[in-house]
Amino acid sequence: MKLGIMVEGQEDVTWERWLRVVDLAEALGFDSIWRSDHLTSVVGASERASLALWPSLTAAALRTKRIRFGQLVSPVTFRHPVELAQHAVALDHLSGGRYVLGIGAGWFEREHRAFGFVLPPVRERSERLREALEVIRLLWSGEPITYRGQHFCLEQAVLRPRPLRPSGVPIMIGGGGERKTLRLVAQFADEWNPGFTDPDGFRRKDERLRAYCSELGRDPATIRRTLMAGYVIGRTEAELRKRAMRLQAYLTGEQPLYFTRRYEADEFLAELRRRSWFVGRPAEIVDQLRTWAALGVDLVMLQTLDLDDIDQIELIAREVLPHV
């Protein structure tokens, strides 16, 4: 199993914080670094700044030599497939093939309403995602493309240069919808991230994905399984509780999305465990990661909210990473 760092770019991520964590991920041996694609705080903290997506990924490409990077994920409700296709190829070339294009159907209604974007019903979002994936793949051919969809149209469009690899830039699809999204994963994705889930939910979704792959004649082993989850780590119980309280502050805004009330430290840690976060001392987190590895997860992206707490990242690198 490999470990990456995932950053919520809309939760007051400054350039200083972003560049520091990019450098740490490269230096400490992590597989990759990822960031969300949102325009405003997901937890409702409206005073928090949001770091622009494409410049931050460009900086990651230029500052690193080894790690992979990408977004988890860009919604096709406010990212046009032509934009996604062109930026993906640019980052692919700039990084020597280390960029992964993360794409999804979109979900955050409050964000869409605030910035004037329409968030269609779920069925239409799935249709837009399918068309966007088709458009992106076609544009990467470098040939003139005419496309007539319900949501996107091209007329003799030529996008060059082509990606470095004939197969294109690797695509990660985010989402766990079992009727629509997983069929698109089987059809288009190189990597899959189901979003927040527990082991039973992951197992069920993975079985569904395998069924879709069988229908399409695709080897399910050609799709990399990934997981994004939060974590709280501490050498001692006191350190664990302290980090839990700092984390709770990060996850609290004027319009709560994840937690609707305040918890005491031990109660909060219990709630995080119930939600399948990685919680505990290093050895405990190693055991929890191995549970996911046994389910077929090849990459875990550790959602890191407190980017000023460098010690937690270094602790993971020293005492968790070598054992998984």
PDB file of C-alpha atoms in Angstrom:
ATOM      1  CA  MET A   1       0.000   0.000   0.000  1.00  0.00           C
ATOM      2  CA  LYS A   2       1.078   3.553  -0.709  1.00  0.00           C
ATOM      3  CA  LEU A   3       0.225   6.699   1.229  1.00  0.00           C
ATOM      4  CA  GLY A   4      -0.460  10.165  -0.111  1.00  0.00           C
ATOM      5  CA  ILE A   5      -1.337  13.499   1.470  1.00  0.00           C
ATOM      6  CA  MET A   6      -4.692  15.075   0.641  1.00  0.00           C
ATOM      7  CA  VAL A   7      -5.232  18.811   1.227  1.00  0.00           C
ATOM      8  CA  GLU A   8      -8.572  20.609   1.366  1.00  0.00           C
ATOM      9  CA  GLY A   9      -7.550  23.622  -0.698  1.00  0.00           C
ATOM     10  CA  GLN A  10     -10.632  25.654   0.235  1.00  0.00           C
ATOM     11  CA  GLU A  11     -10.001  25.576   4.003  1.00  0.00           C
ATOM     12  CA  ASP A  12      -7.594  28.518   4.323  1.00  0.00           C
ATOM     13  CA  VAL A  13      -4.745  26.910   2.412  1.00  0.00           C
ATOM     14  CA  THR A  14      -2.227  29.677   1.759  1.00  0.00           C
ATOM     15  CA  TRP A  15       0.672  29.466  -0.661  1.00  0.00           C
ATOM     16  CA  GLU A  16       3.044  29.056   2.267  1.00  0.00           C
ATOM     17  CA  ARG A  17       1.074  26.098   3.649  1.00  0.00           C
ATOM     18  CA  TRP A  18       0.611  24.452   0.262  1.00  0.00           C
ATOM     19  CA  LEU A  19       4.246  24.686  -0.795  1.00  0.00           C
ATOM     20  CA  ARG A  20       5.416  23.445   2.601  1.00  0.00           C
ATOM     21  CA  VAL A  21       3.262  20.334   2.472  1.00  0.00           C
ATOM     22  CA  VAL A  22       4.222  19.675  -1.166  1.00  0.00           C
ATOM     23  CA  ASP A  23       7.888  19.791  -0.177  1.00  0.00           C
ATOM     24  CA  LEU A  24       7.255  17.514   2.807  1.00  0.00           C
ATOM     25  CA  ALA A  25       5.408  14.939   0.717  1.00  0.00           C
ATOM     26  CA  GLU A  26       8.314  14.807  -1.711  1.00  0.00           C
ATOM     27  CA  ALA A  27      11.036  14.699   0.951  1.00  0.00           C
ATOM     28  CA  LEU A  28       9.414  12.238   3.368  1.00  0.00           C
ATOM     29  CA  GLY A  29       8.648   9.459   0.904  1.00  0.00           C
ATOM     30  CA  PHE A  30       4.902   9.803   0.337  1.00  0.00           C
ATOM     31  CA  ASP A  31       3.566   8.475  -2.943  1.00  0.00           C
ATOM     32  CA  SER A  32       1.581  11.525  -3.926  1.00  0.00           C
ATOM     33  CA  ILE A  33      -0.127  14.786  -2.991  1.00  0.00           C
ATOM     34  CA  TRP A  34      -3.720  15.669  -3.777  1.00  0.00           C
ATOM     35  CA  ARG A  35      -5.997  18.617  -3.298  1.00  0.00           C
ATOM     36  CA  SER A  36      -9.717  19.262  -3.508  1.00  0.00           C
ATOM     37  CA  ASP A  37     -11.361  21.485  -6.118  1.00  0.00           C
ATOM     38  CA  HIS A  38     -13.774  23.816  -4.334  1.00  0.00           C
ATOM     39  CA  LEU A  39     -14.328  27.556  -4.515  1.00  0.00           C
ATOM     40  CA  THR A  40     -15.419  28.013  -0.910  1.00  0.00           C
ATOM     41  CA  SER A  41     -15.197  26.293   2.453  1.00  0.00           C
ATOM     42  CA  VAL A  42     -17.012  22.979   2.556  1.00  0.00           C
ATOM     43  CA  VAL A  43     -17.509  23.220   6.330  1.00  0.00           C
ATOM     44  CA  GLY A  44     -19.155  26.635   6.041  1.00  0.00           C
ATOM     45  CA  ALA A  45     -16.274  28.789   7.324  1.00  0.00           C
ATOM     46  CA  SER A  46     -16.837  31.635   4.873  1.00  0.00           C
ATOM     47  CA  GLU A  47     -13.823  33.648   6.057  1.00  0.00           C
ATOM     48  CA  ARG A  48     -11.412  30.973   4.847  1.00  0.00           C
ATOM     49  CA  ALA A  49      -9.476  31.527   1.640  1.00  0.00           C
ATOM     50  CA  SER A  50      -9.473  29.009  -1.208  1.00  0.00           C
ATOM     51  CA  LEU A  51      -6.252  28.429  -3.131  1.00  0.00           C
ATOM     52  CA  ALA A  52      -6.791  28.399  -6.917  1.00  0.00           C
ATOM     53  CA  LEU A  53      -6.575  24.922  -8.393  1.00  0.00           C
ATOM     54  CA  TRP A  54      -4.466  25.160 -11.533  1.00  0.00           C
ATOM     55  CA  PRO A  55      -1.664  27.422 -10.217  1.00  0.00           C
ATOM     56  CA  SER A  56      -1.279  25.209  -7.141  1.00  0.00           C
ATOM     57  CA  LEU A  57      -0.961  22.062  -9.251  1.00  0.00           C
ATOM     58  CA  THR A  58       1.507  23.811 -11.549  1.00  0.00           C
ATOM     59  CA  ALA A  59       3.620  24.684  -8.520  1.00  0.00           C
ATOM     60  CA  ALA A  60       3.506  21.049  -7.388  1.00  0.00           C
ATOM     61  CA  ALA A  61       4.708  19.922 -10.817  1.00  0.00           C
ATOM     62  CA  LEU A  62       7.627  22.348 -10.763  1.00  0.00           C
ATOM     63  CA  ARG A  63       8.721  21.815  -7.141  1.00  0.00           C
ATOM     64  CA  THR A  64       8.786  18.010  -7.210  1.00  0.00           C
ATOM     65  CA  LYS A  65      10.627  15.340  -9.166  1.00  0.00           C
ATOM     66  CA  ARG A  66       9.152  12.107  -7.870  1.00  0.00           C
ATOM     67  CA  ILE A  67       5.636  12.217  -6.439  1.00  0.00           C
ATOM     68  CA  ARG A  68       2.369  11.992  -8.330  1.00  0.00           C
ATOM     69  CA  PHE A  69      -0.227  14.717  -7.851  1.00  0.00           C
ATOM     70  CA  GLY A  70      -3.722  15.698  -8.872  1.00  0.00           C
ATOM     71  CA  GLN A  71      -7.124  16.886  -7.712  1.00  0.00           C
ATOM     72  CA  LEU A  72      -9.763  14.899  -5.861  1.00  0.00           C
ATOM     73  CA  VAL A  73     -11.864  15.827  -7.790  1.00  0.00           C
ATOM     74  CA  SER A  74     -12.924  18.482 -10.293  1.00  0.00           C
ATOM     75  CA  PRO A  75     -16.711  18.639 -10.807  1.00  0.00           C
ATOM     76  CA  VAL A  76     -17.922  18.804 -14.390  1.00  0.00           C
ATOM     77  CA  THR A  77     -20.696  21.127 -13.217  1.00  0.00           C
ATOM     78  CA  PHE A  78     -18.241  24.050 -13.150  1.00  0.00           C
ATOM     79  CA  ARG A  79     -15.140  22.674 -14.888  1.00  0.00           C
ATOM     80  CA  HIS A  80     -15.663  22.372 -18.645  1.00  0.00           C
ATOM     81  CA  PRO A  81     -14.156  19.225 -20.225  1.00  0.00           C
ATOM     82  CA  VAL A  82     -12.116  21.304 -22.681  1.00  0.00           C
ATOM     83  CA  GLU A  83     -10.560  23.155 -19.731  1.00  0.00           C
ATOM     84  CA  LEU A  84      -9.882  19.867 -17.943  1.00  0.00           C
ATOM     85  CA  ALA A  85      -8.423  18.215 -21.038  1.00  0.00           C
ATOM     86  CA  GLN A  86      -6.038  21.069 -21.872  1.00  0.00           C
ATOM     87  CA  HIS A  87      -4.799  21.673 -18.325  1.00  0.00           C
ATOM     88  CA  ALA A  88      -4.305  17.933 -17.843  1.00  0.00           C
ATOM     89  CA  VAL A  89      -2.038  17.674 -20.870  1.00  0.00           C
ATOM     90  CA  ALA A  90      -0.061  20.733 -19.795  1.00  0.00           C
ATOM     91  CA  LEU A  91       0.544  19.293 -16.316  1.00  0.00           C
ATOM     92  CA  ASP A  92       1.308  15.893 -17.828  1.00  0.00           C
ATOM     93  CA  HIS A  93       4.108  17.397 -19.929  1.00  0.00           C
ATOM     94  CA  LEU A  94       5.338  19.742 -17.212  1.00  0.00           C
ATOM     95  CA  SER A  95       5.726  16.905 -14.689  1.00  0.00           C
ATOM     96  CA  GLY A  96       7.007  14.181 -16.972  1.00  0.00           C
ATOM     97  CA  GLY A  97       3.836  12.132 -16.624  1.00  0.00           C
ATOM     98  CA  ARG A  98       3.167  12.386 -12.875  1.00  0.00           C
ATOM     99  CA  TYR A  99      -0.192  14.164 -13.019  1.00  0.00           C
ATOM    100  CA  VAL A 100      -3.534  12.382 -12.511  1.00  0.00           C
ATOM    101  CA  LEU A 101      -6.768  14.040 -13.628  1.00  0.00           C
ATOM    102  CA  GLY A 102      -9.408  13.643 -10.914  1.00  0.00           C
ATOM    103  CA  ILE A 103     -12.954  14.182 -12.110  1.00  0.00           C
ATOM    104  CA  GLY A 104     -16.443  13.800 -10.655  1.00  0.00           C
ATOM    105  CA  ALA A 105     -20.088  14.681 -11.126  1.00  0.00           C
ATOM    106  CA  GLY A 106     -20.265  17.516  -8.542  1.00  0.00           C
ATOM    107  CA  TRP A 107     -22.238  17.629  -5.310  1.00  0.00           C
ATOM    108  CA  PHE A 108     -21.859  20.781  -3.166  1.00  0.00           C
ATOM    109  CA  GLU A 109     -25.149  22.631  -3.654  1.00  0.00           C
ATOM    110  CA  ARG A 110     -24.254  25.638  -1.488  1.00  0.00           C
ATOM    111  CA  GLU A 111     -21.105  26.301  -3.535  1.00  0.00           C
ATOM    112  CA  HIS A 112     -22.940  26.094  -6.847  1.00  0.00           C
ATOM    113  CA  ARG A 113     -25.660  28.452  -5.697  1.00  0.00           C
ATOM    114  CA  ALA A 114     -23.160  30.987  -4.333  1.00  0.00           C
ATOM    115  CA  PHE A 115     -21.181  31.243  -7.577  1.00  0.00           C
ATOM    116  CA  GLY A 116     -24.067  31.033 -10.013  1.00  0.00           C
ATOM    117  CA  PHE A 117     -23.575  27.460 -11.220  1.00  0.00           C
ATOM    118  CA  VAL A 118     -26.456  25.077 -11.749  1.00  0.00           C
ATOM    119  CA  LEU A 119     -26.335  21.806  -9.829  1.00  0.00           C
ATOM    120  CA  PRO A 120     -28.596  19.539 -11.879  1.00  0.00           C
ATOM    121  CA  PRO A 121     -30.417  16.472 -10.580  1.00  0.00           C
ATOM    122  CA  VAL A 122     -28.254  13.402  -9.981  1.00  0.00           C
ATOM    123  CA  ARG A 123     -29.226  11.716 -13.244  1.00  0.00           C
ATOM    124  CA  GLU A 124     -28.236  14.743 -15.316  1.00  0.00           C
ATOM    125  CA  ARG A 125     -24.969  15.094 -13.421  1.00  0.00           C
ATOM    126  CA  SER A 126     -24.119  11.497 -14.325  1.00  0.00           C
ATOM    127  CA  GLU A 127     -24.911  12.198 -17.972  1.00  0.00           C
ATOM    128  CA  ARG A 128     -22.699  15.300 -17.934  1.00  0.00           C
ATOM    129  CA  LEU A 129     -19.872  13.292 -16.383  1.00  0.00           C
ATOM    130  CA  ARG A 130     -20.147  10.607 -19.046  1.00  0.00           C
ATOM    131  CA  GLU A 131     -20.099  13.185 -21.847  1.00  0.00           C
ATOM    132  CA  ALA A 132     -17.200  15.054 -20.263  1.00  0.00           C
ATOM    133  CA  LEU A 133     -15.159  11.840 -20.099  1.00  0.00           C
ATOM    134  CA  GLU A 134     -15.946  11.099 -23.733  1.00  0.00           C
ATOM    135  CA  VAL A 135     -14.962  14.628 -24.794  1.00  0.00           C
ATOM    136  CA  ILE A 136     -11.693  14.541 -22.862  1.00  0.00           C
ATOM    137  CA  ARG A 137     -10.651  11.177 -24.285  1.00  0.00           C
ATOM    138  CA  LEU A 138     -11.499  12.309 -27.822  1.00  0.00           C
ATOM    139  CA  LEU A 139      -9.601  15.583 -27.502  1.00  0.00           C
ATOM    140  CA  TRP A 140      -6.489  13.776 -26.303  1.00  0.00           C
ATOM    141  CA  SER A 141      -6.308  12.024 -29.684  1.00  0.00           C
ATOM    142  CA  GLY A 142      -5.017  15.262 -31.198  1.00  0.00           C
ATOM    143  CA  GLU A 143      -7.284  14.738 -34.202  1.00  0.00           C
ATOM    144  CA  PRO A 144     -10.181  16.956 -35.369  1.00  0.00           C
ATOM    145  CA  ILE A 145     -13.190  16.086 -33.214  1.00  0.00           C
ATOM    146  CA  THR A 146     -16.855  16.736 -33.820  1.00  0.00           C
ATOM    147  CA  TYR A 147     -19.084  15.764 -30.925  1.00  0.00           C
ATOM    148  CA  ARG A 148     -22.814  16.231 -30.412  1.00  0.00           C
ATOM    149  CA  GLY A 149     -23.965  15.615 -26.871  1.00  0.00           C
ATOM    150  CA  GLN A 150     -26.820  16.883 -24.767  1.00  0.00           C
ATOM    151  CA  HIS A 151     -24.457  18.984 -22.654  1.00  0.00           C
ATOM    152  CA  PHE A 152     -21.248  19.463 -24.681  1.00  0.00           C
ATOM    153  CA  CYS A 153     -20.636  20.023 -28.384  1.00  0.00           C
ATOM    154  CA  LEU A 154     -17.449  20.241 -30.447  1.00  0.00           C
ATOM    155  CA  GLU A 155     -17.042  21.215 -34.104  1.00  0.00           C
ATOM    156  CA  GLN A 156     -13.786  20.046 -35.715  1.00  0.00           C
ATOM    157  CA  ALA A 157     -11.953  20.791 -32.460  1.00  0.00           C
ATOM    158  CA  VAL A 158      -8.230  19.991 -32.358  1.00  0.00           C
ATOM    159  CA  LEU A 159      -6.384  20.010 -29.042  1.00  0.00           C
ATOM    160  CA  ARG A 160      -2.601  19.677 -29.097  1.00  0.00           C
ATOM    161  CA  PRO A 161      -0.106  18.646 -27.866  1.00  0.00           C
ATOM    162  CA  ARG A 162      -1.214  15.142 -27.100  1.00  0.00           C
ATOM    163  CA  PRO A 163      -0.549  13.551 -23.705  1.00  0.00           C
ATOM    164  CA  LEU A 164       2.829  11.920 -23.221  1.00  0.00           C
ATOM    165  CA  ARG A 165       1.385   8.398 -23.255  1.00  0.00           C
ATOM    166  CA  PRO A 166      -0.786   6.993 -26.065  1.00  0.00           C
ATOM    167  CA  SER A 167      -3.360   5.958 -23.456  1.00  0.00           C
ATOM    168  CA  GLY A 168      -3.681   9.560 -22.268  1.00  0.00           C
ATOM    169  CA  VAL A 169      -3.369  11.183 -18.869  1.00  0.00           C
ATOM    170  CA  PRO A 170      -4.468   8.808 -16.084  1.00  0.00           C
ATOM    171  CA  ILE A 171      -8.041   9.530 -15.002  1.00  0.00           C
ATOM    172  CA  MET A 172      -9.306   9.100 -11.460  1.00  0.00           C
ATOM    173  CA  ILE A 173     -13.083   9.119 -11.041  1.00  0.00           C
ATOM    174  CA  GLY A 174     -14.392  10.105  -7.633  1.00  0.00           C
ATOM    175  CA  GLY A 175     -17.716   8.793  -6.368  1.00  0.00           C
ATOM    176  CA  GLY A 176     -19.444   5.640  -5.270  1.00  0.00           C
ATOM    177  CA  GLY A 177     -22.826   5.730  -6.978  1.00  0.00           C
ATOM    178  CA  GLU A 178     -23.557   2.095  -7.707  1.00  0.00           C
ATOM    179  CA  ARG A 179     -25.892   2.480 -10.676  1.00  0.00           C
ATOM    180  CA  LYS A 180     -24.196   5.230 -12.693  1.00  0.00           C
ATOM    181  CA  THR A 181     -20.790   6.287 -11.374  1.00  0.00           C
ATOM    182  CA  LEU A 182     -19.289   2.822 -11.001  1.00  0.00           C
ATOM    183  CA  ARG A 183     -20.280   1.952 -14.560  1.00  0.00           C
ATOM    184  CA  LEU A 184     -18.366   5.045 -15.709  1.00  0.00           C
ATOM    185  CA  VAL A 185     -15.402   3.957 -13.582  1.00  0.00           C
ATOM    186  CA  ALA A 186     -15.402   0.587 -15.323  1.00  0.00           C
ATOM    187  CA  GLN A 187     -15.576   2.280 -18.711  1.00  0.00           C
ATOM    188  CA  PHE A 188     -13.196   5.212 -18.345  1.00  0.00           C
ATOM    189  CA  ALA A 189     -11.123   5.245 -15.159  1.00  0.00           C
ATOM    190  CA  ASP A 190      -7.549   4.267 -14.466  1.00  0.00           C
ATOM    191  CA  GLU A 191      -8.095   4.894 -10.759  1.00  0.00           C
ATOM    192  CA  TRP A 192     -11.167   5.035  -8.543  1.00  0.00           C
ATOM    193  CA  ASN A 193     -11.872   6.833  -5.287  1.00  0.00           C
ATOM    194  CA  PRO A 194     -15.236   6.017  -3.679  1.00  0.00           C
ATOM    195  CA  GLY A 195     -15.381   9.030  -1.367  1.00  0.00           C
ATOM    196  CA  PHE A 196     -16.020   8.586   2.336  1.00  0.00           C
ATOM    197  CA  THR A 197     -17.052   5.008   3.079  1.00  0.00           C
ATOM    198  CA  ASP A 198     -16.533   2.185   5.530  1.00  0.00           C
ATOM    199  CA  PRO A 199     -15.051  -1.264   4.787  1.00  0.00           C
ATOM    200  CA  ASP A 200     -18.464  -2.873   4.242  1.00  0.00           C
ATOM    201  CA  GLY A 201     -19.509  -0.083   1.898  1.00  0.00           C
ATOM    202  CA  PHE A 202     -16.259  -0.317  -0.006  1.00  0.00           C
ATOM    203  CA  ARG A 203     -16.577  -4.083  -0.352  1.00  0.00           C
ATOM    204  CA  ARG A 204     -20.091  -3.772  -1.752  1.00  0.00           C
ATOM    205  CA  LYS A 205     -19.120  -1.039  -4.208  1.00  0.00           C
ATOM    206  CA  ASP A 206     -16.044  -2.938  -5.317  1.00  0.00           C
ATOM    207  CA  GLU A 207     -18.142  -6.014  -6.078  1.00  0.00           C
ATOM    208  CA  ARG A 208     -20.452  -3.847  -8.158  1.00  0.00           C
ATOM    209  CA  LEU A 209     -17.491  -2.363 -10.010  1.00  0.00           C
ATOM    210  CA  ARG A 210     -16.196  -5.843 -10.778  1.00  0.00           C
ATOM    211  CA  ALA A 211     -19.588  -6.774 -12.202  1.00  0.00           C
ATOM    212  CA  TYR A 212     -19.542  -3.756 -14.529  1.00  0.00           C
ATOM    213  CA  CYS A 213     -16.008  -4.605 -15.616  1.00  0.00           C
ATOM    214  CA  SER A 214     -17.154  -8.140 -16.441  1.00  0.00           C
ATOM    215  CA  GLU A 215     -19.982  -6.749 -18.577  1.00  0.00           C
ATOM    216  CA  LEU A 216     -17.504  -4.567 -20.491  1.00  0.00           C
ATOM    217  CA  GLY A 217     -14.848  -7.265 -20.805  1.00  0.00           C
ATOM    218  CA  ARG A 218     -12.365  -5.293 -18.735  1.00  0.00           C
ATOM    219  CA  ASP A 219      -9.960  -6.727 -16.197  1.00  0.00           C
ATOM    220  CA  PRO A 220     -10.933  -5.063 -12.871  1.00  0.00           C
ATOM    221  CA  ALA A 221      -7.295  -5.271 -11.778  1.00  0.00           C
ATOM    222  CA  THR A 222      -6.487  -2.537 -14.313  1.00  0.00           C
ATOM    223  CA  ILE A 223      -8.347  -0.019 -12.101  1.00  0.00           C
ATOM    224  CA  ARG A 224      -6.413   1.211  -9.085  1.00  0.00           C
ATOM    225  CA  ARG A 225      -8.465   1.345  -5.885  1.00  0.00           C
ATOM    226  CA  THR A 226      -7.825   4.364  -3.693  1.00  0.00           C
ATOM    227  CA  LEU A 227      -9.305   5.758  -0.501  1.00  0.00           C
ATOM    228  CA  MET A 228      -9.397   9.250   0.999  1.00  0.00           C
ATOM    229  CA  ALA A 229      -9.908   9.448   4.760  1.00  0.00           C
ATOM    230  CA  GLY A 230      -9.142  11.735   7.658  1.00  0.00           C
ATOM    231  CA  TYR A 231      -6.783  10.827  10.459  1.00  0.00           C
ATOM    232  CA  VAL A 232      -5.771  11.765  13.976  1.00  0.00           C
ATOM    233  CA  ILE A 233      -2.436  10.414  15.175  1.00  0.00           C
ATOM    234  CA  GLY A 234      -0.614  10.785  18.486  1.00  0.00           C
ATOM    235  CA  ARG A 235       2.241   9.175  20.366  1.00  0.00           C
ATOM    236  CA  THR A 236       0.213   9.371  23.570  1.00  0.00           C
ATOM    237  CA  GLU A 237      -3.445   9.639  24.501  1.00  0.00           C
ATOM    238  CA  ALA A 238      -2.887  13.257  25.570  1.00  0.00           C
ATOM    239  CA  GLU A 239      -1.400  14.138  22.186  1.00  0.00           C
ATOM    240  CA  LEU A 240      -4.250  12.351  20.443  1.00  0.00           C
ATOM    241  CA  ARG A 241      -6.875  14.310  22.367  1.00  0.00           C
ATOM    242  CA  LYS A 242      -5.110  17.615  21.681  1.00  0.00           C
ATOM    243  CA  ARG A 243      -5.060  16.959  17.947  1.00  0.00           C
ATOM    244  CA  ALA A 244      -8.692  15.881  18.035  1.00  0.00           C
ATOM    245  CA  MET A 245      -9.723  19.223  19.489  1.00  0.00           C
ATOM    246  CA  ARG A 246      -7.712  21.162  16.879  1.00  0.00           C
ATOM    247  CA  LEU A 247      -9.284  19.036  14.157  1.00  0.00           C
ATOM    248  CA  GLN A 248     -12.784  19.664  15.459  1.00  0.00           C
ATOM    249  CA  ALA A 249     -12.142  23.404  15.183  1.00  0.00           C
ATOM    250  CA  TYR A 250     -11.136  23.011  11.532  1.00  0.00           C
ATOM    251  CA  LEU A 251     -14.309  21.060  10.771  1.00  0.00           C
ATOM    252  CA  THR A 252     -16.658  23.614  12.293  1.00  0.00           C
ATOM    253  CA  GLY A 253     -18.213  26.523  10.403  1.00  0.00           C
ATOM    254  CA  GLU A 254     -21.328  28.682  10.387  1.00  0.00           C
ATOM    255  CA  GLN A 255     -23.232  26.047   8.397  1.00  0.00           C
ATOM    256  CA  PRO A 256     -22.049  22.664   9.687  1.00  0.00           C
ATOM    257  CA  LEU A 257     -21.845  19.900   7.113  1.00  0.00           C
ATOM    258  CA  TYR A 258     -19.947  17.096   8.827  1.00  0.00           C
ATOM    259  CA  PHE A 259     -20.560  17.683  12.540  1.00  0.00           C
ATOM    260  CA  THR A 260     -23.638  19.396  13.920  1.00  0.00           C
ATOM    261  CA  ARG A 261     -22.458  19.779  17.513  1.00  0.00           C
ATOM    262  CA  ARG A 262     -19.330  20.048  19.651  1.00  0.00           C
ATOM    263  CA  TYR A 263     -17.833  16.957  21.267  1.00  0.00           C
ATOM    264  CA  GLU A 264     -15.505  16.317  24.152  1.00  0.00           C
ATOM    265  CA  ALA A 265     -12.179  14.868  23.039  1.00  0.00           C
ATOM    266  CA  ASP A 266     -12.823  11.185  23.770  1.00  0.00           C
ATOM    267  CA  GLU A 267     -16.345  11.393  22.377  1.00  0.00           C
ATOM    268  CA  PHE A 268     -15.043  13.054  19.215  1.00  0.00           C
ATOM    269  CA  LEU A 269     -12.373  10.388  18.729  1.00  0.00           C
ATOM    270  CA  ALA A 270     -15.038   7.703  19.117  1.00  0.00           C
ATOM    271  CA  GLU A 271     -17.191   9.440  16.503  1.00  0.00           C
ATOM    272  CA  LEU A 272     -14.271   9.615  14.075  1.00  0.00           C
ATOM    273  CA  ARG A 273     -13.607   5.909  14.528  1.00  0.00           C
ATOM    274  CA  ARG A 274     -17.287   5.222  13.856  1.00  0.00           C
ATOM    275  CA  ARG A 275     -16.907   7.121  10.575  1.00  0.00           C
ATOM    276  CA  SER A 276     -13.884   4.992   9.584  1.00  0.00           C
ATOM    277  CA  TRP A 277     -11.226   7.648  10.097  1.00  0.00           C
ATOM    278  CA  PHE A 278      -7.713   6.525  10.953  1.00  0.00           C
ATOM    279  CA  VAL A 279      -7.379   7.210  14.672  1.00  0.00           C
ATOM    280  CA  GLY A 280      -4.783   6.234  17.255  1.00  0.00           C
ATOM    281  CA  ARG A 281      -1.117   5.725  17.887  1.00  0.00           C
ATOM    282  CA  PRO A 282       1.111   4.826  14.922  1.00  0.00           C
ATOM    283  CA  ALA A 283       0.833   1.055  15.411  1.00  0.00           C
ATOM    284  CA  GLU A 284      -2.963   1.295  15.568  1.00  0.00           C
ATOM    285  CA  ILE A 285      -3.091   3.265  12.338  1.00  0.00           C
ATOM    286  CA  VAL A 286      -0.828   0.711  10.663  1.00  0.00           C
ATOM    287  CA  ASP A 287      -3.328  -2.014  11.608  1.00  0.00           C
ATOM    288  CA  GLN A 288      -6.230   0.060  10.299  1.00  0.00           C
ATOM    289  CA  LEU A 289      -4.443   0.654   7.003  1.00  0.00           C
ATOM    290  CA  ARG A 290      -3.755  -3.054   6.624  1.00  0.00           C
ATOM    291  CA  THR A 291      -7.478  -3.732   6.908  1.00  0.00           C
ATOM    292  CA  TRP A 292      -8.039  -1.572   3.817  1.00  0.00           C
ATOM    293  CA  ALA A 293      -5.076  -3.105   2.019  1.00  0.00           C
ATOM    294  CA  ALA A 294      -6.678  -6.516   2.472  1.00  0.00           C
ATOM    295  CA  LEU A 295      -9.756  -5.167   0.665  1.00  0.00           C
ATOM    296  CA  GLY A 296      -7.645  -4.201  -2.345  1.00  0.00           C
ATOM    297  CA  VAL A 297      -6.993  -0.523  -1.629  1.00  0.00           C
ATOM    298  CA  ASP A 298      -3.616   0.342  -3.126  1.00  0.00           C
ATOM    299  CA  LEU A 299      -3.390   4.035  -2.178  1.00  0.00           C
ATOM    300  CA  VAL A 300      -4.716   5.881   0.868  1.00  0.00           C
ATOM    301  CA  MET A 301      -4.854   9.672   0.697  1.00  0.00           C
ATOM    302  CA  LEU A 302      -4.611  11.030   4.232  1.00  0.00           C
ATOM    303  CA  GLN A 303      -6.837  14.096   4.551  1.00  0.00           C
ATOM    304  CA  THR A 304      -4.610  16.642   6.301  1.00  0.00           C
ATOM    305  CA  LEU A 305      -6.469  19.715   7.524  1.00  0.00           C
ATOM    306  CA  ASP A 306      -4.039  21.281  10.003  1.00  0.00           C
ATOM    307  CA  LEU A 307      -1.166  22.114   7.680  1.00  0.00           C
ATOM    308  CA  ASP A 308       0.651  24.000  10.444  1.00  0.00           C
ATOM    309  CA  ASP A 309       1.055  20.742  12.384  1.00  0.00           C
ATOM    310  CA  ILE A 310       4.132  19.442  10.584  1.00  0.00           C
ATOM    311  CA  ASP A 311       4.825  16.956  13.365  1.00  0.00           C
ATOM    312  CA  GLN A 312       1.822  14.804  12.471  1.00  0.00           C
ATOM    313  CA  ILE A 313       3.025  14.444   8.880  1.00  0.00           C
ATOM    314  CA  GLU A 314       6.548  13.589   9.999  1.00  0.00           C
ATOM    315  CA  LEU A 315       5.169  11.074  12.512  1.00  0.00           C
ATOM    316  CA  ILE A 316       3.209   9.306   9.766  1.00  0.00           C
ATOM    317  CA  ALA A 317       6.318   9.239   7.570  1.00  0.00           C
ATOM    318  CA  ARG A 318       8.558   7.820  10.296  1.00  0.00           C
ATOM    319  CA  GLU A 319       6.312   5.388  12.110  1.00  0.00           C
ATOM    320  CA  VAL A 320       3.523   4.433   9.701  1.00  0.00           C
ATOM    321  CA  LEU A 321       4.778   4.666   6.131  1.00  0.00           C
ATOM    322  CA  PRO A 322       7.615   2.092   6.514  1.00  0.00           C
ATOM    323  CA  HIS A 323       5.150  -0.546   7.782  1.00  0.00           C
ATOM    324  CA  VAL A 324       2.556  -0.394   5.023  1.00  0.00           C
TER     325      VAL A 324
END
